[in-house]
Amino acid sequence: AIRGESPPAPPPLSVETTPKTESELNAIRNACTVYVAQFQGMLIGYELGREVDVEEYNTFFPRFITDRLFNGVARCMPFEELSQRMDKFLHLVGYEVVPIQIGHTKADSRVHEIQGSRQTGDEPGTIVEVVSPGLQQRGGGDIVQKPVVIRGE
């Protein structure tokens, strides 16, 4: 169960506990059978409700990792350390940091959001600074969040 939530408890069973005839005993058996079936129905409804919550969680969790955790940590940490520190969390949602080698990786508007350019001694068109890192699907897949970079001239 999730913290603060408890599964349903069975309602009290109110039947005669000292039957005097066979028909009273059968009535108790029937009442118990109905009671068990009703409680099973309550538990099934609870489980179905939990499955809906799991679906909501599966959409919430990746957004939380990218919007809150990754973007919050990325502002406070050097780009070079980010991948190794965030890899376990990003792996949970199938993401990885967009790999960039300063001075070697070519700036590409399909992958990077180019914020500007700067005169450097590096090869023109290569990335000279990462303003904010980006995310992609694990294994070099689709870009989830473009990195913001500055290109060398």
mmCIF file of N, CA and C in Angstrom, residues 5-145:
data_model
loop_
_atom_site.group_PDB
_atom_site.id
_atom_site.type_symbol
_atom_site.label_atom_id
_atom_site.label_comp_id
_atom_site.label_asym_id
_atom_site.label_seq_id
_atom_site.Cartn_x
_atom_site.Cartn_y
_atom_site.Cartn_z
ATOM 1 N N GLU A 5 -2.350 5.352 2.951
ATOM 2 C CA GLU A 5 -3.493 4.680 2.336
ATOM 3 C C GLU A 5 -3.519 3.252 2.851
ATOM 4 N N SER A 6 -4.695 2.764 3.200
ATOM 5 C CA SER A 6 -4.783 1.384 3.661
ATOM 6 C C SER A 6 -5.834 0.652 2.840
ATOM 7 N N PRO A 7 -5.613 -0.641 2.621
ATOM 8 C CA PRO A 7 -6.596 -1.409 1.857
ATOM 9 C C PRO A 7 -7.909 -1.491 2.627
ATOM 10 N N PRO A 8 -9.005 -1.785 1.933
ATOM 11 C CA PRO A 8 -10.300 -1.825 2.610
ATOM 12 C C PRO A 8 -10.353 -2.935 3.656
ATOM 13 N N ALA A 9 -11.024 -2.654 4.742
ATOM 14 C CA ALA A 9 -11.232 -3.654 5.793
ATOM 15 C C ALA A 9 -12.598 -4.291 5.577
ATOM 16 N N PRO A 10 -12.723 -5.561 5.933
ATOM 17 C CA PRO A 10 -14.032 -6.198 5.745
ATOM 18 C C PRO A 10 -15.068 -5.602 6.697
ATOM 19 N N PRO A 11 -16.296 -5.439 6.213
ATOM 20 C CA PRO A 11 -17.354 -4.947 7.107
ATOM 21 C C PRO A 11 -17.687 -6.032 8.135
ATOM 22 N N PRO A 12 -18.298 -5.661 9.241
ATOM 23 C CA PRO A 12 -18.638 -6.683 10.237
ATOM 24 C C PRO A 12 -19.654 -7.683 9.673
ATOM 25 N N LEU A 13 -19.462 -8.920 10.025
ATOM 26 C CA LEU A 13 -20.371 -9.987 9.595
ATOM 27 C C LEU A 13 -21.359 -10.226 10.729
ATOM 28 N N SER A 14 -22.627 -10.047 10.433
ATOM 29 C CA SER A 14 -23.635 -10.244 11.479
ATOM 30 C C SER A 14 -24.543 -11.401 11.088
ATOM 31 N N VAL A 15 -24.238 -12.563 11.643
ATOM 32 C CA VAL A 15 -25.069 -13.755 11.431
ATOM 33 C C VAL A 15 -25.262 -14.441 12.780
ATOM 34 N N GLU A 16 -26.288 -15.229 12.831
ATOM 35 C CA GLU A 16 -26.563 -16.026 14.028
ATOM 36 C C GLU A 16 -25.437 -17.040 14.184
ATOM 37 N N THR A 17 -24.842 -17.094 15.363
ATOM 38 C CA THR A 17 -23.700 -17.992 15.565
ATOM 39 C C THR A 17 -24.082 -19.317 16.211
ATOM 40 N N THR A 18 -25.319 -19.446 16.617
ATOM 41 C CA THR A 18 -25.749 -20.724 17.204
ATOM 42 C C THR A 18 -27.004 -21.205 16.478
ATOM 43 N N PRO A 19 -26.799 -21.856 15.317
ATOM 44 C CA PRO A 19 -27.979 -22.337 14.577
ATOM 45 C C PRO A 19 -28.663 -23.486 15.324
ATOM 46 N N LYS A 20 -29.998 -23.500 15.210
ATOM 47 C CA LYS A 20 -30.770 -24.538 15.885
ATOM 48 C C LYS A 20 -31.299 -25.567 14.899
ATOM 49 N N THR A 21 -31.392 -25.176 13.628
ATOM 50 C CA THR A 21 -31.912 -26.099 12.622
ATOM 51 C C THR A 21 -30.973 -26.124 11.426
ATOM 52 N N GLU A 22 -31.211 -27.091 10.572
ATOM 53 C CA GLU A 22 -30.412 -27.221 9.344
ATOM 54 C C GLU A 22 -30.634 -26.023 8.423
ATOM 55 N N SER A 23 -31.848 -25.509 8.367
ATOM 56 C CA SER A 23 -32.113 -24.351 7.504
ATOM 57 C C SER A 23 -31.389 -23.099 8.023
ATOM 58 N N GLU A 24 -31.292 -22.943 9.348
ATOM 59 C CA GLU A 24 -30.524 -21.822 9.897
ATOM 60 C C GLU A 24 -29.040 -21.962 9.557
ATOM 61 N N LEU A 25 -28.527 -23.198 9.595
ATOM 62 C CA LEU A 25 -27.132 -23.450 9.239
ATOM 63 C C LEU A 25 -26.892 -23.118 7.769
ATOM 64 N N ASN A 26 -27.811 -23.493 6.886
ATOM 65 C CA ASN A 26 -27.688 -23.161 5.461
ATOM 66 C C ASN A 26 -27.756 -21.648 5.240
ATOM 67 N N ALA A 27 -28.600 -20.971 6.010
ATOM 68 C CA ALA A 27 -28.696 -19.514 5.892
ATOM 69 C C ALA A 27 -27.368 -18.863 6.292
ATOM 70 N N ILE A 28 -26.723 -19.397 7.340
ATOM 71 C CA ILE A 28 -25.415 -18.873 7.762
ATOM 72 C C ILE A 28 -24.379 -19.119 6.669
ATOM 73 N N ARG A 29 -24.382 -20.324 6.094
ATOM 74 C CA ARG A 29 -23.445 -20.638 5.002
ATOM 75 C C ARG A 29 -23.637 -19.678 3.830
ATOM 76 N N ASN A 30 -24.892 -19.457 3.450
ATOM 77 C CA ASN A 30 -25.174 -18.543 2.335
ATOM 78 C C ASN A 30 -24.721 -17.117 2.663
ATOM 79 N N ALA A 31 -24.999 -16.676 3.893
ATOM 80 C CA ALA A 31 -24.585 -15.330 4.296
ATOM 81 C C ALA A 31 -23.061 -15.198 4.254
ATOM 82 N N CYS A 32 -22.362 -16.243 4.687
ATOM 83 C CA CYS A 32 -20.890 -16.212 4.657
ATOM 84 C C CYS A 32 -20.371 -16.209 3.228
ATOM 85 N N THR A 33 -20.990 -16.973 2.345
ATOM 86 C CA THR A 33 -20.577 -17.003 0.941
ATOM 87 C C THR A 33 -20.769 -15.631 0.303
ATOM 88 N N VAL A 34 -21.929 -15.009 0.566
ATOM 89 C CA VAL A 34 -22.196 -13.673 0.035
ATOM 90 C C VAL A 34 -21.205 -12.666 0.618
ATOM 91 N N TYR A 35 -20.930 -12.797 1.920
ATOM 92 C CA TYR A 35 -19.989 -11.892 2.594
ATOM 93 C C TYR A 35 -18.600 -11.971 1.944
ATOM 94 N N VAL A 36 -18.110 -13.176 1.723
ATOM 95 C CA VAL A 36 -16.788 -13.358 1.110
ATOM 96 C C VAL A 36 -16.785 -12.788 -0.307
ATOM 97 N N ALA A 37 -17.833 -13.043 -1.075
ATOM 98 C CA ALA A 37 -17.903 -12.533 -2.452
ATOM 99 C C ALA A 37 -17.917 -11.003 -2.464
ATOM 100 N N GLN A 38 -18.668 -10.392 -1.543
ATOM 101 C CA GLN A 38 -18.710 -8.928 -1.486
ATOM 102 C C GLN A 38 -17.347 -8.347 -1.121
ATOM 103 N N PHE A 39 -16.666 -8.986 -0.166
ATOM 104 C CA PHE A 39 -15.353 -8.480 0.222
ATOM 105 C C PHE A 39 -14.336 -8.673 -0.908
ATOM 106 N N GLN A 40 -14.420 -9.797 -1.619
ATOM 107 C CA GLN A 40 -13.539 -9.990 -2.780
ATOM 108 C C GLN A 40 -13.792 -8.902 -3.816
ATOM 109 N N GLY A 41 -15.056 -8.544 -4.015
ATOM 110 C CA GLY A 41 -15.390 -7.462 -4.940
ATOM 111 C C GLY A 41 -14.784 -6.138 -4.494
ATOM 112 N N MET A 42 -14.816 -5.876 -3.182
ATOM 113 C CA MET A 42 -14.192 -4.653 -2.661
ATOM 114 C C MET A 42 -12.695 -4.652 -2.941
ATOM 115 N N LEU A 43 -12.042 -5.794 -2.717
ATOM 116 C CA LEU A 43 -10.593 -5.876 -2.944
ATOM 117 C C LEU A 43 -10.249 -5.732 -4.422
ATOM 118 N N ILE A 44 -11.060 -6.332 -5.285
ATOM 119 C CA ILE A 44 -10.819 -6.200 -6.730
ATOM 120 C C ILE A 44 -10.972 -4.747 -7.145
ATOM 121 N N GLY A 45 -11.992 -4.075 -6.632
ATOM 122 C CA GLY A 45 -12.167 -2.649 -6.926
ATOM 123 C C GLY A 45 -10.988 -1.827 -6.435
ATOM 124 N N TYR A 46 -10.475 -2.184 -5.264
ATOM 125 C CA TYR A 46 -9.301 -1.489 -4.721
ATOM 126 C C TYR A 46 -8.101 -1.696 -5.643
ATOM 127 N N GLU A 47 -7.875 -2.927 -6.083
ATOM 128 C CA GLU A 47 -6.744 -3.217 -6.974
ATOM 129 C C GLU A 47 -6.895 -2.501 -8.309
ATOM 130 N N LEU A 48 -8.102 -2.459 -8.851
ATOM 131 C CA LEU A 48 -8.307 -1.737 -10.111
ATOM 132 C C LEU A 48 -8.023 -0.255 -9.923
ATOM 133 N N GLY A 49 -8.412 0.278 -8.787
ATOM 134 C CA GLY A 49 -8.105 1.674 -8.487
ATOM 135 C C GLY A 49 -6.609 1.903 -8.374
ATOM 136 N N ARG A 50 -5.898 0.944 -7.833
ATOM 137 C CA ARG A 50 -4.447 1.049 -7.707
ATOM 138 C C ARG A 50 -3.799 1.038 -9.089
ATOM 139 N N GLU A 51 -4.331 0.255 -10.022
ATOM 140 C CA GLU A 51 -3.760 0.211 -11.368
ATOM 141 C C GLU A 51 -3.881 1.565 -12.053
ATOM 142 N N VAL A 52 -4.970 2.265 -11.844
ATOM 143 C CA VAL A 52 -5.123 3.604 -12.414
ATOM 144 C C VAL A 52 -4.057 4.526 -11.832
ATOM 145 N N ASP A 53 -3.811 4.407 -10.527
ATOM 146 C CA ASP A 53 -2.784 5.227 -9.896
ATOM 147 C C ASP A 53 -1.406 4.922 -10.474
ATOM 148 N N VAL A 54 -1.141 3.665 -10.801
ATOM 149 C CA VAL A 54 0.148 3.293 -11.386
ATOM 150 C C VAL A 54 0.310 3.968 -12.744
ATOM 151 N N GLU A 55 -0.754 4.034 -13.526
ATOM 152 C CA GLU A 55 -0.675 4.713 -14.822
ATOM 153 C C GLU A 55 -0.370 6.198 -14.635
ATOM 154 N N GLU A 56 -1.008 6.825 -13.660
ATOM 155 C CA GLU A 56 -0.719 8.231 -13.382
ATOM 156 C C GLU A 56 0.727 8.398 -12.937
ATOM 157 N N TYR A 57 1.198 7.469 -12.135
ATOM 158 C CA TYR A 57 2.577 7.511 -11.655
ATOM 159 C C TYR A 57 3.553 7.393 -12.821
ATOM 160 N N ASN A 58 3.244 6.525 -13.772
ATOM 161 C CA ASN A 58 4.136 6.325 -14.918
ATOM 162 C C ASN A 58 4.229 7.563 -15.801
ATOM 163 N N THR A 59 3.241 8.426 -15.792
ATOM 164 C CA THR A 59 3.361 9.681 -16.538
ATOM 165 C C THR A 59 3.985 10.766 -15.673
ATOM 166 N N PHE A 60 3.734 10.708 -14.368
ATOM 167 C CA PHE A 60 4.281 11.715 -13.461
ATOM 168 C C PHE A 60 5.789 11.555 -13.276
ATOM 169 N N PHE A 61 6.255 10.323 -13.111
ATOM 170 C CA PHE A 61 7.651 10.083 -12.751
ATOM 171 C C PHE A 61 8.643 10.618 -13.780
ATOM 172 N N PRO A 62 8.494 10.331 -15.079
ATOM 173 C CA PRO A 62 9.444 10.914 -16.044
ATOM 174 C C PRO A 62 9.419 12.440 -16.044
ATOM 175 N N ARG A 63 8.236 13.036 -15.906
ATOM 176 C CA ARG A 63 8.162 14.503 -15.859
ATOM 177 C C ARG A 63 8.866 15.044 -14.624
ATOM 178 N N PHE A 64 8.704 14.362 -13.500
ATOM 179 C CA PHE A 64 9.374 14.796 -12.279
ATOM 180 C C PHE A 64 10.892 14.712 -12.447
ATOM 181 N N ILE A 65 11.379 13.610 -13.012
ATOM 182 C CA ILE A 65 12.828 13.432 -13.200
ATOM 183 C C ILE A 65 13.378 14.523 -14.104
ATOM 184 N N THR A 66 12.705 14.810 -15.224
ATOM 185 C CA THR A 66 13.242 15.812 -16.153
ATOM 186 C C THR A 66 13.015 17.232 -15.662
ATOM 187 N N ASP A 67 11.798 17.567 -15.295
ATOM 188 C CA ASP A 67 11.468 18.954 -14.965
ATOM 189 C C ASP A 67 12.034 19.404 -13.621
ATOM 190 N N ARG A 68 11.939 18.574 -12.626
ATOM 191 C CA ARG A 68 12.341 18.993 -11.279
ATOM 192 C C ARG A 68 13.768 18.565 -10.953
ATOM 193 N N LEU A 69 13.995 17.255 -10.967
ATOM 194 C CA LEU A 69 15.282 16.748 -10.499
ATOM 195 C C LEU A 69 16.422 17.122 -11.441
ATOM 196 N N PHE A 70 16.317 16.749 -12.715
ATOM 197 C CA PHE A 70 17.410 16.991 -13.658
ATOM 198 C C PHE A 70 17.681 18.480 -13.825
ATOM 199 N N ASN A 71 16.661 19.249 -14.107
ATOM 200 C CA ASN A 71 16.868 20.685 -14.331
ATOM 201 C C ASN A 71 17.347 21.397 -13.067
ATOM 202 N N GLY A 72 16.889 20.956 -11.909
ATOM 203 C CA GLY A 72 17.352 21.554 -10.663
ATOM 204 C C GLY A 72 18.810 21.245 -10.384
ATOM 205 N N VAL A 73 19.198 20.000 -10.581
ATOM 206 C CA VAL A 73 20.584 19.595 -10.333
ATOM 207 C C VAL A 73 21.507 20.168 -11.399
ATOM 208 N N ALA A 74 21.057 20.226 -12.645
ATOM 209 C CA ALA A 74 21.896 20.703 -13.752
ATOM 210 C C ALA A 74 22.342 22.149 -13.548
ATOM 211 N N ARG A 75 21.507 22.954 -12.904
ATOM 212 C CA ARG A 75 21.877 24.358 -12.661
ATOM 213 C C ARG A 75 23.014 24.484 -11.655
ATOM 214 N N CYS A 76 23.140 23.505 -10.767
ATOM 215 C CA CYS A 76 24.090 23.612 -9.651
ATOM 216 C C CYS A 76 25.347 22.766 -9.823
ATOM 217 N N MET A 77 25.461 22.037 -10.915
ATOM 218 C CA MET A 77 26.554 21.091 -11.055
ATOM 219 C C MET A 77 27.300 21.307 -12.365
ATOM 220 N N PRO A 78 28.614 21.148 -12.356
ATOM 221 C CA PRO A 78 29.366 21.250 -13.612
ATOM 222 C C PRO A 78 28.899 20.194 -14.614
ATOM 223 N N PHE A 79 28.841 20.575 -15.887
ATOM 224 C CA PHE A 79 28.352 19.682 -16.935
ATOM 225 C C PHE A 79 29.117 18.362 -16.955
ATOM 226 N N GLU A 80 30.415 18.399 -16.710
ATOM 227 C CA GLU A 80 31.249 17.198 -16.787
ATOM 228 C C GLU A 80 30.858 16.155 -15.737
ATOM 229 N N GLU A 81 30.333 16.575 -14.604
ATOM 230 C CA GLU A 81 29.959 15.656 -13.525
ATOM 231 C C GLU A 81 28.509 15.198 -13.615
ATOM 232 N N LEU A 82 27.714 15.886 -14.376
ATOM 233 C CA LEU A 82 26.269 15.665 -14.379
ATOM 234 C C LEU A 82 25.879 14.242 -14.760
ATOM 235 N N SER A 83 26.458 13.723 -15.823
ATOM 236 C CA SER A 83 26.074 12.406 -16.312
ATOM 237 C C SER A 83 26.309 11.325 -15.266
ATOM 238 N N GLN A 84 27.478 11.319 -14.653
ATOM 239 C CA GLN A 84 27.770 10.269 -13.680
ATOM 240 C C GLN A 84 26.908 10.395 -12.429
ATOM 241 N N ARG A 85 26.545 11.600 -12.043
ATOM 242 C CA ARG A 85 25.736 11.794 -10.837
ATOM 243 C C ARG A 85 24.255 11.497 -11.072
ATOM 244 N N MET A 86 23.765 11.754 -12.258
ATOM 245 C CA MET A 86 22.332 11.612 -12.548
ATOM 246 C C MET A 86 21.986 10.319 -13.274
ATOM 247 N N ASP A 87 22.986 9.546 -13.680
ATOM 248 C CA ASP A 87 22.755 8.387 -14.539
ATOM 249 C C ASP A 87 21.752 7.398 -13.954
ATOM 250 N N LYS A 88 21.834 7.103 -12.664
ATOM 251 C CA LYS A 88 20.922 6.124 -12.060
ATOM 252 C C LYS A 88 19.472 6.594 -12.125
ATOM 253 N N PHE A 89 19.251 7.871 -11.848
ATOM 254 C CA PHE A 89 17.891 8.405 -11.907
ATOM 255 C C PHE A 89 17.373 8.428 -13.340
ATOM 256 N N LEU A 90 18.214 8.872 -14.258
ATOM 257 C CA LEU A 90 17.797 8.957 -15.658
ATOM 258 C C LEU A 90 17.543 7.575 -16.239
ATOM 259 N N HIS A 91 18.307 6.594 -15.799
ATOM 260 C CA HIS A 91 18.126 5.223 -16.287
ATOM 261 C C HIS A 91 16.733 4.688 -15.922
ATOM 262 N N LEU A 92 16.199 5.117 -14.778
ATOM 263 C CA LEU A 92 14.867 4.669 -14.352
ATOM 264 C C LEU A 92 13.787 5.038 -15.359
ATOM 265 N N VAL A 93 13.977 6.134 -16.074
ATOM 266 C CA VAL A 93 12.979 6.583 -17.043
ATOM 267 C C VAL A 93 13.458 6.425 -18.483
ATOM 268 N N GLY A 94 14.624 5.784 -18.678
ATOM 269 C CA GLY A 94 15.116 5.510 -20.028
ATOM 270 C C GLY A 94 15.764 6.695 -20.720
ATOM 271 N N TYR A 95 16.314 7.626 -19.953
ATOM 272 C CA TYR A 95 16.957 8.811 -20.514
ATOM 273 C C TYR A 95 18.448 8.798 -20.219
ATOM 274 N N GLU A 96 19.166 9.651 -20.938
ATOM 275 C CA GLU A 96 20.570 9.909 -20.656
ATOM 276 C C GLU A 96 20.874 11.347 -21.042
ATOM 277 N N VAL A 97 21.961 11.874 -20.495
ATOM 278 C CA VAL A 97 22.384 13.231 -20.828
ATOM 279 C C VAL A 97 22.885 13.224 -22.269
ATOM 280 N N VAL A 98 22.496 14.227 -23.055
ATOM 281 C CA VAL A 98 22.984 14.337 -24.435
ATOM 282 C C VAL A 98 24.502 14.516 -24.359
ATOM 283 N N PRO A 99 25.268 13.583 -24.961
ATOM 284 C CA PRO A 99 26.725 13.675 -24.854
ATOM 285 C C PRO A 99 27.280 14.842 -25.670
ATOM 286 N N ILE A 100 28.141 15.623 -25.033
ATOM 287 C CA ILE A 100 28.782 16.765 -25.691
ATOM 288 C C ILE A 100 30.233 16.805 -25.235
ATOM 289 N N GLN A 101 31.142 16.906 -26.197
ATOM 290 C CA GLN A 101 32.555 17.120 -25.881
ATOM 291 C C GLN A 101 32.893 18.547 -26.293
ATOM 292 N N ILE A 102 33.202 19.367 -25.308
ATOM 293 C CA ILE A 102 33.527 20.770 -25.564
ATOM 294 C C ILE A 102 34.720 20.831 -26.528
ATOM 295 N N GLY A 103 34.564 21.621 -27.594
ATOM 296 C CA GLY A 103 35.631 21.795 -28.573
ATOM 297 C C GLY A 103 35.667 20.729 -29.649
ATOM 298 N N HIS A 104 34.860 19.668 -29.523
ATOM 299 C CA HIS A 104 34.858 18.585 -30.513
ATOM 300 C C HIS A 104 33.481 18.358 -31.139
ATOM 301 N N THR A 105 32.432 18.411 -30.330
ATOM 302 C CA THR A 105 31.086 18.154 -30.835
ATOM 303 C C THR A 105 30.614 19.341 -31.668
ATOM 304 N N LYS A 106 30.119 19.043 -32.875
ATOM 305 C CA LYS A 106 29.591 20.090 -33.759
ATOM 306 C C LYS A 106 28.197 20.496 -33.286
ATOM 307 N N ALA A 107 27.941 21.795 -33.276
ATOM 308 C CA ALA A 107 26.613 22.307 -32.928
ATOM 309 C C ALA A 107 25.652 21.998 -34.069
ATOM 310 N N ASP A 108 24.507 21.437 -33.737
ATOM 311 C CA ASP A 108 23.505 21.042 -34.728
ATOM 312 C C ASP A 108 22.140 21.499 -34.211
ATOM 313 N N SER A 109 21.460 22.332 -34.964
ATOM 314 C CA SER A 109 20.186 22.899 -34.503
ATOM 315 C C SER A 109 19.094 21.845 -34.341
ATOM 316 N N ARG A 110 19.255 20.671 -34.937
ATOM 317 C CA ARG A 110 18.274 19.597 -34.740
ATOM 318 C C ARG A 110 18.407 18.972 -33.357
ATOM 319 N N VAL A 111 19.606 19.054 -32.789
ATOM 320 C CA VAL A 111 19.884 18.434 -31.498
ATOM 321 C C VAL A 111 20.085 19.478 -30.404
ATOM 322 N N HIS A 112 20.711 20.593 -30.753
ATOM 323 C CA HIS A 112 21.075 21.620 -29.777
ATOM 324 C C HIS A 112 20.284 22.899 -30.017
ATOM 325 N N GLU A 113 20.003 23.597 -28.943
ATOM 326 C CA GLU A 113 19.459 24.950 -29.060
ATOM 327 C C GLU A 113 20.667 25.879 -28.957
ATOM 328 N N ILE A 114 20.967 26.563 -30.050
ATOM 329 C CA ILE A 114 22.169 27.391 -30.114
ATOM 330 C C ILE A 114 21.820 28.791 -29.620
ATOM 331 N N GLN A 115 22.405 29.168 -28.498
ATOM 332 C CA GLN A 115 22.094 30.449 -27.872
ATOM 333 C C GLN A 115 22.910 31.590 -28.473
ATOM 334 N N GLY A 116 24.052 31.292 -28.996
ATOM 335 C CA GLY A 116 24.898 32.331 -29.579
ATOM 336 C C GLY A 116 26.216 31.738 -30.027
ATOM 337 N N SER A 117 27.133 32.623 -30.401
ATOM 338 C CA SER A 117 28.451 32.149 -30.819
ATOM 339 C C SER A 117 29.515 33.042 -30.201
ATOM 340 N N ARG A 118 30.726 32.503 -30.155
ATOM 341 C CA ARG A 118 31.822 33.215 -29.519
ATOM 342 C C ARG A 118 33.110 32.908 -30.278
ATOM 343 N N GLN A 119 33.974 33.908 -30.377
ATOM 344 C CA GLN A 119 35.290 33.729 -30.991
ATOM 345 C C GLN A 119 36.162 32.906 -30.040
ATOM 346 N N THR A 120 36.670 31.795 -30.549
ATOM 347 C CA THR A 120 37.571 30.949 -29.755
ATOM 348 C C THR A 120 38.647 30.401 -30.672
ATOM 349 N N GLY A 121 39.581 29.695 -30.098
ATOM 350 C CA GLY A 121 40.623 29.047 -30.881
ATOM 351 C C GLY A 121 40.191 27.676 -31.373
ATOM 352 N N ASP A 122 38.979 27.243 -30.993
ATOM 353 C CA ASP A 122 38.490 25.928 -31.428
ATOM 354 C C ASP A 122 37.992 25.993 -32.861
ATOM 355 N N GLU A 123 37.770 24.818 -33.420
ATOM 356 C CA GLU A 123 37.264 24.723 -34.792
ATOM 357 C C GLU A 123 35.893 25.396 -34.879
ATOM 358 N N PRO A 124 35.655 26.196 -35.913
ATOM 359 C CA PRO A 124 34.351 26.859 -36.063
ATOM 360 C C PRO A 124 33.213 25.835 -36.125
ATOM 361 N N GLY A 125 32.120 26.166 -35.464
ATOM 362 C CA GLY A 125 30.940 25.301 -35.475
ATOM 363 C C GLY A 125 30.903 24.296 -34.339
ATOM 364 N N THR A 126 31.998 24.169 -33.589
ATOM 365 C CA THR A 126 31.984 23.239 -32.458
ATOM 366 C C THR A 126 31.406 23.934 -31.229
ATOM 367 N N ILE A 127 30.960 23.130 -30.296
ATOM 368 C CA ILE A 127 30.382 23.660 -29.061
ATOM 369 C C ILE A 127 31.518 24.078 -28.135
ATOM 370 N N VAL A 128 31.447 25.336 -27.657
ATOM 371 C CA VAL A 128 32.482 25.840 -26.752
ATOM 372 C C VAL A 128 31.980 25.987 -25.314
ATOM 373 N N GLU A 129 30.649 25.959 -25.140
ATOM 374 C CA GLU A 129 30.092 26.056 -23.789
ATOM 375 C C GLU A 129 28.705 25.430 -23.767
ATOM 376 N N VAL A 130 28.410 24.734 -22.679
ATOM 377 C CA VAL A 130 27.067 24.185 -22.467
ATOM 378 C C VAL A 130 26.386 25.069 -21.431
ATOM 379 N N VAL A 131 25.358 25.789 -21.867
ATOM 380 C CA VAL A 131 24.610 26.664 -20.961
ATOM 381 C C VAL A 131 23.714 25.823 -20.063
ATOM 382 N N SER A 132 22.981 24.894 -20.666
ATOM 383 C CA SER A 132 22.197 23.927 -19.894
ATOM 384 C C SER A 132 22.177 22.612 -20.661
ATOM 385 N N PRO A 133 22.387 21.496 -19.972
ATOM 386 C CA PRO A 133 22.457 20.195 -20.631
ATOM 387 C C PRO A 133 21.089 19.731 -21.106
ATOM 388 N N GLY A 134 21.102 18.734 -21.981
ATOM 389 C CA GLY A 134 19.865 18.189 -22.516
ATOM 390 C C GLY A 134 19.725 16.715 -22.229
ATOM 391 N N LEU A 135 18.562 16.183 -22.563
ATOM 392 C CA LEU A 135 18.262 14.767 -22.350
ATOM 393 C C LEU A 135 17.845 14.124 -23.656
ATOM 394 N N GLN A 136 18.173 12.849 -23.790
ATOM 395 C CA GLN A 136 17.730 12.064 -24.938
ATOM 396 C C GLN A 136 17.340 10.681 -24.455
ATOM 397 N N GLN A 137 16.601 9.962 -25.294
ATOM 398 C CA GLN A 137 16.272 8.578 -24.982
ATOM 399 C C GLN A 137 17.574 7.793 -24.891
ATOM 400 N N ARG A 138 17.639 6.841 -23.990
ATOM 401 C CA ARG A 138 18.842 6.044 -23.794
ATOM 402 C C ARG A 138 19.250 5.367 -25.095
ATOM 403 N N GLY A 139 20.538 5.361 -25.373
ATOM 404 C CA GLY A 139 21.050 4.714 -26.577
ATOM 405 C C GLY A 139 21.069 5.633 -27.784
ATOM 406 N N GLY A 140 21.004 6.922 -27.576
ATOM 407 C CA GLY A 140 21.083 7.864 -28.692
ATOM 408 C C GLY A 140 19.779 8.055 -29.427
ATOM 409 N N GLY A 141 18.664 7.864 -28.748
ATOM 410 C CA GLY A 141 17.354 8.001 -29.382
ATOM 411 C C GLY A 141 16.901 9.438 -29.507
ATOM 412 N N ASP A 142 15.596 9.614 -29.480
ATOM 413 C CA ASP A 142 14.980 10.935 -29.654
ATOM 414 C C ASP A 142 15.426 11.909 -28.567
ATOM 415 N N ILE A 143 15.498 13.174 -28.949
ATOM 416 C CA ILE A 143 15.836 14.234 -28.004
ATOM 417 C C ILE A 143 14.596 14.550 -27.176
ATOM 418 N N VAL A 144 14.737 14.497 -25.866
ATOM 419 C CA VAL A 144 13.650 14.808 -24.944
ATOM 420 C C VAL A 144 13.696 16.290 -24.579
ATOM 421 N N GLN A 145 14.890 16.786 -24.348
ATOM 422 C CA GLN A 145 15.105 18.187 -23.979
ATOM 423 C C GLN A 145 16.423 18.618 -24.615
#
